[in-house]
Amino acid sequence: MSVASRAAFIACVLVATAGCGQTENPEAAFLEYELAVAEALELAVTPVPAERFRYPGRPARKLVIEPVRLDLDEFWGFQRCGLRTLIAEHNTILGRAESDFLHAPYEHELRVTLVQCRGTVLEAPEAANGATGSEPLADDDAEEFVALIDEVLERKEQEQDAFLWNLTFGSREFAGLFASAAAPLAIGAESPYAPTAEIEHLASLIDGFGDAGFNLDVDALVDTMRELEVGRFGGTYFESLTIGRRGLERINAQLATVNERTLCPMSSSTRRARELESAFRWHYVRTLQPWLAALSRAGDGWFRATAALFEEQQHVMPESFAGFARAYLDPEAADGVFSRQRQAIAEHAGHWQRIFKSCGIPLVYGD
């Protein structure tokens, strides 16, 4: 089987669900491009295992938070300011089983209520009893109660960053957002919905969390987290970047073998040079370059918002998450996906400029 026939066969296998009449799978399109270049250069193509995007598993992304524990007397003292009811409702079996993000309204309300109750006990202790019928607090009891509130608030302050990390990058919903099984952006398809507004909503929640003047909209938070989990945009975006970068790197390795003097003696175009030009214009200019541009348009805004959210939280991330963060959330990391893609695109352009110049082929045709 010729290289060209093998290219068509493998491409059809990769896009079997889409039909062989058109290439919608970018992995198949890069393979067709690679095989067309290989045929023009009379090179063998060595199959390699596909490289896949992977989001860290739960143990690598989740922070362990020890719960604040109260003895019975301390818990009973929290009947003031409605604290005991708030804590008891949250600690039911149903409450403990909720998704992490559904704990956010409770944690926010608890912090706000503790701060308000502390001020009330100090300034108007009779008001702290509310409608509970509690006995008024003696001075010593008030000091002890305020000290207990301070202790709980200190613990909550210490664990807040970890809690918010688990709400975002450590959560089940973010594992859905960055789903490893997400399909790449199809060639010629409409761009999927990029949940930029949802990421920005989480950033605003983190900024205002625990402040009395911040309105935590539970319904909006539920909608945000469900969209992130179901949409899988992060998985689609990074899987597509991985396919594009890896495809270009393999083709660059082929083009690096070209000897211009052999390919185009006396700077004159040859059959092999024209076959290379055809491969470049048909596969890259016509199909893959627009796809890479569409991917950039679809994901750049979302990534900037996601990277900004991560930057606010990276001081608390688990060490086991650092490798993923460097590779996918740091656009300037030398070994990250963005730096490697920029390098692959630049090298790809440089190879073609060198080949076309040596063969007297215009890189861009006029009208």
CSV table of C-alpha atoms in Angstrom, one decimal:
chain,number,residue,atom,x,y,z
A,1,MET,CA,0.0,0.0,0.0
A,2,SER,CA,1.4,3.4,-1.0
A,3,VAL,CA,1.9,6.2,1.6
A,4,ALA,CA,-1.0,8.1,0.0
A,5,SER,CA,-3.3,5.1,0.2
A,6,ARG,CA,-2.3,4.4,3.8
A,7,ALA,CA,-3.0,8.0,4.6
A,8,ALA,CA,-6.5,7.8,3.2
A,9,PHE,CA,-7.2,4.5,5.0
A,10,ILE,CA,-6.0,5.6,8.4
A,11,ALA,CA,-7.8,8.9,8.1
A,12,CYS,CA,-11.0,7.1,7.3
A,13,VAL,CA,-10.6,4.9,10.4
A,14,LEU,CA,-10.0,7.9,12.6
A,15,VAL,CA,-13.1,9.7,11.3
A,16,ALA,CA,-15.4,6.7,10.9
A,17,THR,CA,-18.1,8.3,12.9
A,18,ALA,CA,-18.0,11.4,10.7
A,19,GLY,CA,-17.7,9.6,7.3
A,20,CYS,CA,-14.8,9.5,5.0
A,21,GLY,CA,-16.0,12.2,2.6
A,22,GLN,CA,-14.6,14.9,4.8
A,23,THR,CA,-12.0,15.2,7.6
A,24,GLU,CA,-13.6,16.6,10.7
A,25,ASN,CA,-11.2,15.0,13.2
A,26,PRO,CA,-8.1,17.2,13.6
A,27,GLU,CA,-6.0,14.2,14.5
A,28,ALA,CA,-6.8,12.6,11.2
A,29,ALA,CA,-6.2,15.8,9.4
A,30,PHE,CA,-2.7,16.1,10.9
A,31,LEU,CA,-2.0,12.5,10.0
A,32,GLU,CA,-3.0,13.1,6.4
A,33,TYR,CA,-0.7,16.2,6.4
A,34,GLU,CA,2.2,14.2,7.9
A,35,LEU,CA,1.8,11.3,5.4
A,36,ALA,CA,1.6,13.7,2.4
A,37,VAL,CA,4.8,15.4,3.4
A,38,ALA,CA,6.4,11.9,4.0
A,39,GLU,CA,5.4,10.8,0.5
A,40,ALA,CA,6.9,13.9,-1.1
A,41,LEU,CA,10.1,13.4,0.8
A,42,GLU,CA,10.1,9.6,0.4
A,43,LEU,CA,10.3,9.2,4.2
A,44,ALA,CA,8.9,6.4,6.3
A,45,VAL,CA,6.3,7.3,9.0
A,46,THR,CA,6.7,5.5,12.3
A,47,PRO,CA,3.5,5.2,14.3
A,48,VAL,CA,3.6,6.5,17.8
A,49,PRO,CA,1.1,6.2,20.6
A,50,ALA,CA,-1.3,9.1,20.8
A,51,GLU,CA,-0.5,11.7,23.4
A,52,ARG,CA,-3.6,12.6,25.5
A,53,PHE,CA,-4.5,15.4,27.8
A,54,ARG,CA,-5.1,14.3,31.4
A,55,TYR,CA,-6.5,16.2,34.4
A,56,PRO,CA,-5.2,15.1,37.8
A,57,GLY,CA,-7.2,12.5,39.7
A,58,ARG,CA,-9.0,13.3,42.9
A,59,PRO,CA,-6.1,12.5,45.3
A,60,ALA,CA,-3.7,14.8,43.3
A,61,ARG,CA,-6.0,17.8,43.2
A,62,LYS,CA,-8.0,17.7,46.5
A,63,LEU,CA,-6.9,19.3,49.7
A,64,VAL,CA,-7.8,17.5,53.0
A,65,ILE,CA,-9.5,19.8,55.5
A,66,GLU,CA,-10.1,18.7,59.1
A,67,PRO,CA,-13.5,19.7,60.3
A,68,VAL,CA,-13.9,22.0,63.3
A,69,ARG,CA,-15.2,19.9,66.2
A,70,LEU,CA,-17.2,21.2,69.1
A,71,ASP,CA,-18.0,19.3,72.3
A,72,LEU,CA,-21.6,19.2,73.4
A,73,ASP,CA,-21.4,22.2,75.8
A,74,GLU,CA,-19.8,24.3,73.1
A,75,PHE,CA,-22.4,23.2,70.5
A,76,TRP,CA,-25.3,23.9,73.0
A,77,GLY,CA,-23.9,27.4,73.5
A,78,PHE,CA,-24.3,28.1,69.8
A,79,GLN,CA,-28.0,28.3,70.2
A,80,ARG,CA,-27.6,32.1,70.3
A,81,CYS,CA,-27.8,34.0,67.0
A,82,GLY,CA,-29.3,31.0,65.3
A,83,LEU,CA,-25.9,29.3,65.1
A,84,ARG,CA,-26.9,26.0,66.5
A,85,THR,CA,-29.7,25.5,63.9
A,86,LEU,CA,-27.4,26.5,61.1
A,87,ILE,CA,-24.7,24.1,62.2
A,88,ALA,CA,-27.1,21.2,62.9
A,89,GLU,CA,-28.8,21.5,59.5
A,90,HIS,CA,-25.5,21.4,57.7
A,91,ASN,CA,-24.2,18.4,59.6
A,92,THR,CA,-27.1,16.1,58.7
A,93,ILE,CA,-26.2,13.1,56.5
A,94,LEU,CA,-27.8,14.8,53.6
A,95,GLY,CA,-25.8,18.0,54.2
A,96,ARG,CA,-22.5,16.2,54.4
A,97,ALA,CA,-23.2,14.3,51.2
A,98,GLU,CA,-23.6,17.5,49.1
A,99,SER,CA,-21.2,18.5,46.4
A,100,ASP,CA,-18.4,20.7,47.6
A,101,PHE,CA,-19.8,23.8,46.0
A,102,LEU,CA,-23.1,23.4,47.8
A,103,HIS,CA,-21.2,23.8,51.1
A,104,ALA,CA,-20.2,27.3,50.0
A,105,PRO,CA,-23.5,29.0,51.0
A,106,TYR,CA,-23.2,27.4,54.5
A,107,GLU,CA,-19.6,28.3,55.0
A,108,HIS,CA,-20.3,31.9,53.9
A,109,GLU,CA,-23.3,32.3,56.1
A,110,LEU,CA,-21.5,30.7,59.0
A,111,ARG,CA,-18.6,33.2,58.8
A,112,VAL,CA,-20.9,36.1,58.4
A,113,THR,CA,-23.2,35.0,61.3
A,114,LEU,CA,-20.2,34.3,63.6
A,115,VAL,CA,-18.8,37.8,63.0
A,116,GLN,CA,-22.2,39.4,63.5
A,117,CYS,CA,-22.9,37.4,66.7
A,118,ARG,CA,-19.6,38.3,68.2
A,119,GLY,CA,-20.3,42.0,67.7
A,120,THR,CA,-23.8,41.5,69.1
A,121,VAL,CA,-22.7,39.7,72.2
A,122,LEU,CA,-20.1,42.4,73.0
A,123,GLU,CA,-22.4,45.4,72.3
A,124,ALA,CA,-25.9,44.1,73.0
A,125,PRO,CA,-25.8,40.7,74.7
A,126,GLU,CA,-29.6,40.5,75.2
A,127,ALA,CA,-30.1,40.7,71.4
A,128,ALA,CA,-27.9,37.6,70.8
A,129,ASN,CA,-30.5,35.4,72.5
A,130,GLY,CA,-33.0,36.1,69.7
A,131,ALA,CA,-36.1,34.1,70.0
A,132,THR,CA,-34.4,31.1,71.6
A,133,GLY,CA,-35.4,32.0,75.1
A,134,SER,CA,-31.8,31.6,76.3
A,135,GLU,CA,-30.8,33.0,79.6
A,136,PRO,CA,-28.8,36.3,79.3
A,137,LEU,CA,-25.1,35.8,79.2
A,138,ALA,CA,-23.1,36.7,82.3
A,139,ASP,CA,-20.0,38.7,81.8
A,140,ASP,CA,-17.7,35.7,82.2
A,141,ASP,CA,-20.0,33.6,80.0
A,142,ALA,CA,-20.0,36.3,77.3
A,143,GLU,CA,-16.2,36.4,77.3
A,144,GLU,CA,-16.0,32.6,77.1
A,145,PHE,CA,-18.6,32.6,74.2
A,146,VAL,CA,-16.7,35.3,72.3
A,147,ALA,CA,-13.5,33.3,72.8
A,148,LEU,CA,-15.1,30.3,71.3
A,149,ILE,CA,-16.4,32.3,68.3
A,150,ASP,CA,-12.9,33.7,67.8
A,151,GLU,CA,-11.4,30.2,67.9
A,152,VAL,CA,-13.9,28.9,65.3
A,153,LEU,CA,-13.4,32.0,63.1
A,154,GLU,CA,-9.6,31.5,63.3
A,155,ARG,CA,-9.9,28.0,62.1
A,156,LYS,CA,-12.3,29.0,59.3
A,157,GLU,CA,-9.9,31.7,58.3
A,158,GLN,CA,-7.0,29.2,58.2
A,159,GLU,CA,-8.9,26.8,56.1
A,160,GLN,CA,-10.8,29.2,53.8
A,161,ASP,CA,-8.2,29.2,51.0
A,162,ALA,CA,-8.2,25.4,51.0
A,163,PHE,CA,-12.0,25.3,51.0
A,164,LEU,CA,-12.1,27.6,48.0
A,165,TRP,CA,-9.5,25.5,46.2
A,166,ASN,CA,-11.6,22.4,46.7
A,167,LEU,CA,-14.6,24.4,45.4
A,168,THR,CA,-12.7,25.1,42.1
A,169,PHE,CA,-9.7,23.2,40.8
A,170,GLY,CA,-10.1,20.4,43.4
A,171,SER,CA,-13.8,19.9,42.7
A,172,ARG,CA,-15.7,17.2,40.8
A,173,GLU,CA,-17.2,19.9,38.6
A,174,PHE,CA,-13.7,21.1,37.5
A,175,ALA,CA,-12.8,17.4,36.8
A,176,GLY,CA,-15.8,17.5,34.4
A,177,LEU,CA,-14.7,20.9,33.0
A,178,PHE,CA,-11.3,19.4,32.2
A,179,ALA,CA,-12.6,16.0,31.3
A,180,SER,CA,-9.9,13.8,29.8
A,181,ALA,CA,-12.4,12.0,27.6
A,182,ALA,CA,-13.6,15.2,25.9
A,183,ALA,CA,-13.6,15.3,22.1
A,184,PRO,CA,-11.3,17.8,20.4
A,185,LEU,CA,-12.7,20.8,18.5
A,186,ALA,CA,-13.8,19.4,15.2
A,187,ILE,CA,-12.6,21.0,12.0
A,188,GLY,CA,-15.3,23.1,10.4
A,189,ALA,CA,-17.6,22.8,13.4
A,190,GLU,CA,-19.0,25.8,15.3
A,191,SER,CA,-17.0,26.7,18.4
A,192,PRO,CA,-18.4,25.2,21.6
A,193,TYR,CA,-19.6,27.4,24.3
A,194,ALA,CA,-16.7,28.7,26.3
A,195,PRO,CA,-17.7,29.2,30.0
A,196,THR,CA,-15.7,32.4,30.5
A,197,ALA,CA,-18.5,34.1,32.4
A,198,GLU,CA,-18.8,31.1,34.8
A,199,ILE,CA,-15.1,31.2,35.6
A,200,GLU,CA,-15.4,35.0,36.2
A,201,HIS,CA,-18.4,34.3,38.5
A,202,LEU,CA,-16.3,32.0,40.6
A,203,ALA,CA,-13.5,34.6,40.8
A,204,SER,CA,-16.0,37.1,42.2
A,205,LEU,CA,-17.3,34.6,44.7
A,206,ILE,CA,-13.7,34.0,45.9
A,207,ASP,CA,-13.1,37.7,46.2
A,208,GLY,CA,-16.3,38.3,48.3
A,209,PHE,CA,-16.5,35.1,50.2
A,210,GLY,CA,-17.2,35.6,53.9
A,211,ASP,CA,-17.9,39.3,53.6
A,212,ALA,CA,-21.2,40.5,55.1
A,213,GLY,CA,-22.0,42.7,52.1
A,214,PHE,CA,-21.5,39.9,49.6
A,215,ASN,CA,-24.6,38.3,48.2
A,216,LEU,CA,-23.9,34.6,47.5
A,217,ASP,CA,-26.5,33.7,44.9
A,218,VAL,CA,-27.1,29.9,45.4
A,219,ASP,CA,-29.0,29.4,42.2
A,220,ALA,CA,-26.4,31.2,40.1
A,221,LEU,CA,-23.7,29.1,41.8
A,222,VAL,CA,-25.5,25.9,41.0
A,223,ASP,CA,-26.0,26.9,37.3
A,224,THR,CA,-22.3,27.9,37.1
A,225,MET,CA,-20.9,24.6,38.4
A,226,ARG,CA,-23.3,22.5,36.3
A,227,GLU,CA,-22.3,24.3,33.2
A,228,LEU,CA,-18.6,23.8,33.9
A,229,GLU,CA,-19.1,20.1,34.6
A,230,VAL,CA,-21.3,19.2,31.7
A,231,GLY,CA,-19.8,21.5,29.1
A,232,ARG,CA,-16.3,19.9,29.3
A,233,PHE,CA,-14.8,22.9,27.5
A,234,GLY,CA,-11.4,22.7,29.2
A,235,GLY,CA,-11.0,19.1,28.1
A,236,THR,CA,-11.9,20.0,24.6
A,237,TYR,CA,-9.5,23.0,24.5
A,238,PHE,CA,-6.5,21.3,25.9
A,239,GLU,CA,-7.0,18.0,24.0
A,240,SER,CA,-7.1,20.2,20.8
A,241,LEU,CA,-4.0,22.0,21.8
A,242,THR,CA,-2.2,18.7,22.4
A,243,ILE,CA,-3.2,17.3,19.0
A,244,GLY,CA,-2.1,20.5,17.2
A,245,ARG,CA,1.2,20.8,19.0
A,246,ARG,CA,2.1,17.2,18.6
A,247,GLY,CA,1.0,17.1,14.9
A,248,LEU,CA,3.2,20.1,14.1
A,249,GLU,CA,6.2,18.7,16.0
A,250,ARG,CA,6.1,15.5,14.0
A,251,ILE,CA,5.8,17.4,10.7
A,252,ASN,CA,8.6,19.7,11.7
A,253,ALA,CA,10.9,16.7,12.3
A,254,GLN,CA,10.2,15.7,8.7
A,255,LEU,CA,10.8,19.1,7.3
A,256,ALA,CA,14.1,19.4,9.2
A,257,THR,CA,15.5,16.6,7.1
A,258,VAL,CA,15.1,18.6,3.8
A,259,ASN,CA,18.4,19.5,2.1
A,260,GLU,CA,17.5,22.5,-0.1
A,261,ARG,CA,20.3,21.9,-2.6
A,262,THR,CA,19.2,18.4,-3.2
A,263,LEU,CA,15.5,19.3,-3.3
A,264,CYS,CA,15.9,22.2,-5.6
A,265,PRO,CA,19.2,22.2,-7.5
A,266,MET,CA,20.1,25.7,-8.8
A,267,SER,CA,17.1,27.1,-6.9
A,268,SER,CA,14.8,25.5,-9.5
A,269,SER,CA,11.5,23.9,-8.4
A,270,THR,CA,11.3,20.1,-8.8
A,271,ARG,CA,8.5,17.6,-8.8
A,272,ARG,CA,9.2,16.8,-5.1
A,273,ALA,CA,9.2,20.5,-4.3
A,274,ARG,CA,5.8,20.9,-6.0
A,275,GLU,CA,4.4,17.9,-4.1
A,276,LEU,CA,5.6,19.5,-0.8
A,277,GLU,CA,4.0,22.8,-1.8
A,278,SER,CA,0.7,20.9,-2.6
A,279,ALA,CA,0.8,19.2,0.8
A,280,PHE,CA,1.4,22.5,2.6
A,281,ARG,CA,-1.4,24.4,0.8
A,282,TRP,CA,-3.9,21.6,0.7
A,283,HIS,CA,-3.6,20.3,4.2
A,284,TYR,CA,-2.2,23.2,6.3
A,285,VAL,CA,-3.3,26.4,4.6
A,286,ARG,CA,-6.7,25.1,3.6
A,287,THR,CA,-7.6,23.1,6.7
A,288,LEU,CA,-5.3,23.1,9.7
A,289,GLN,CA,-4.2,26.7,9.9
A,290,PRO,CA,-7.9,27.9,10.0
A,291,TRP,CA,-8.6,25.2,12.6
A,292,LEU,CA,-5.7,26.4,14.8
A,293,ALA,CA,-7.0,30.0,14.5
A,294,ALA,CA,-10.6,28.9,15.4
A,295,LEU,CA,-9.2,27.1,18.4
A,296,SER,CA,-7.4,30.3,19.5
A,297,ARG,CA,-10.5,32.4,19.1
A,298,ALA,CA,-12.7,29.9,21.0
A,299,GLY,CA,-10.4,29.5,24.0
A,300,ASP,CA,-8.2,32.5,24.5
A,301,GLY,CA,-10.7,34.5,26.6
A,302,TRP,CA,-11.7,31.5,28.7
A,303,PHE,CA,-8.1,30.6,29.3
A,304,ARG,CA,-7.2,34.1,30.5
A,305,ALA,CA,-10.0,34.0,33.0
A,306,THR,CA,-9.1,30.5,34.1
A,307,ALA,CA,-5.4,31.4,34.5
A,308,ALA,CA,-6.3,34.5,36.5
A,309,LEU,CA,-8.5,32.3,38.8
A,310,PHE,CA,-5.6,29.9,39.3
A,311,GLU,CA,-3.1,32.7,39.9
A,312,GLU,CA,-5.3,33.9,42.8
A,313,GLN,CA,-5.3,30.3,44.3
A,314,GLN,CA,-1.9,28.8,43.4
A,315,HIS,CA,-0.4,29.5,46.8
A,316,VAL,CA,-2.6,26.8,48.3
A,317,MET,CA,-2.6,24.2,45.5
A,318,PRO,CA,-1.4,20.6,46.4
A,319,GLU,CA,2.2,19.9,45.4
A,320,SER,CA,0.8,17.0,43.3
A,321,PHE,CA,-1.1,19.5,41.2
A,322,ALA,CA,2.0,21.5,40.3
A,323,GLY,CA,3.1,19.5,37.3
A,324,PHE,CA,-0.3,20.0,35.6
A,325,ALA,CA,-0.4,23.6,36.5
A,326,ARG,CA,3.0,24.3,35.0
A,327,ALA,CA,2.1,22.4,31.8
A,328,TYR,CA,-1.4,23.8,31.2
A,329,LEU,CA,-2.1,26.9,33.3
A,330,ASP,CA,1.2,28.8,33.0
A,331,PRO,CA,1.3,30.3,29.4
A,332,GLU,CA,5.0,31.2,29.9
A,333,ALA,CA,6.4,27.9,31.3
A,334,ALA,CA,9.1,26.7,28.9
A,335,ASP,CA,7.9,23.1,29.0
A,336,GLY,CA,4.2,24.1,29.0
A,337,VAL,CA,1.7,23.4,26.2
A,338,PHE,CA,1.5,27.1,25.1
A,339,SER,CA,5.2,27.7,24.8
A,340,ARG,CA,5.7,24.4,23.0
A,341,GLN,CA,2.8,25.2,20.6
A,342,ARG,CA,4.3,28.7,19.9
A,343,GLN,CA,7.6,27.1,19.2
A,344,ALA,CA,6.1,24.4,17.0
A,345,ILE,CA,4.2,27.0,14.9
A,346,ALA,CA,7.3,29.3,14.6
A,347,GLU,CA,9.5,26.3,13.5
A,348,HIS,CA,6.8,25.1,11.1
A,349,ALA,CA,6.7,28.6,9.4
A,350,GLY,CA,10.5,28.8,9.4
A,351,HIS,CA,10.9,25.4,7.6
A,352,TRP,CA,8.4,26.3,4.9
A,353,GLN,CA,9.9,29.8,4.4
A,354,ARG,CA,13.4,28.1,4.0
A,355,ILE,CA,12.1,25.5,1.5
A,356,PHE,CA,10.0,27.9,-0.6
A,357,LYS,CA,12.8,30.5,-0.8
A,358,SER,CA,15.4,27.9,-1.9
A,359,CYS,CA,13.0,26.6,-4.5
A,360,GLY,CA,11.8,29.9,-5.8
A,361,ILE,CA,8.2,29.2,-4.7
A,362,PRO,CA,6.2,32.2,-3.5
A,363,LEU,CA,4.9,31.7,0.0
A,364,VAL,CA,1.8,33.8,-0.8
A,365,TYR,CA,0.3,34.1,-4.3
A,366,GLY,CA,-1.0,37.4,-5.5
A,367,ASP,CA,-4.5,37.9,-7.0
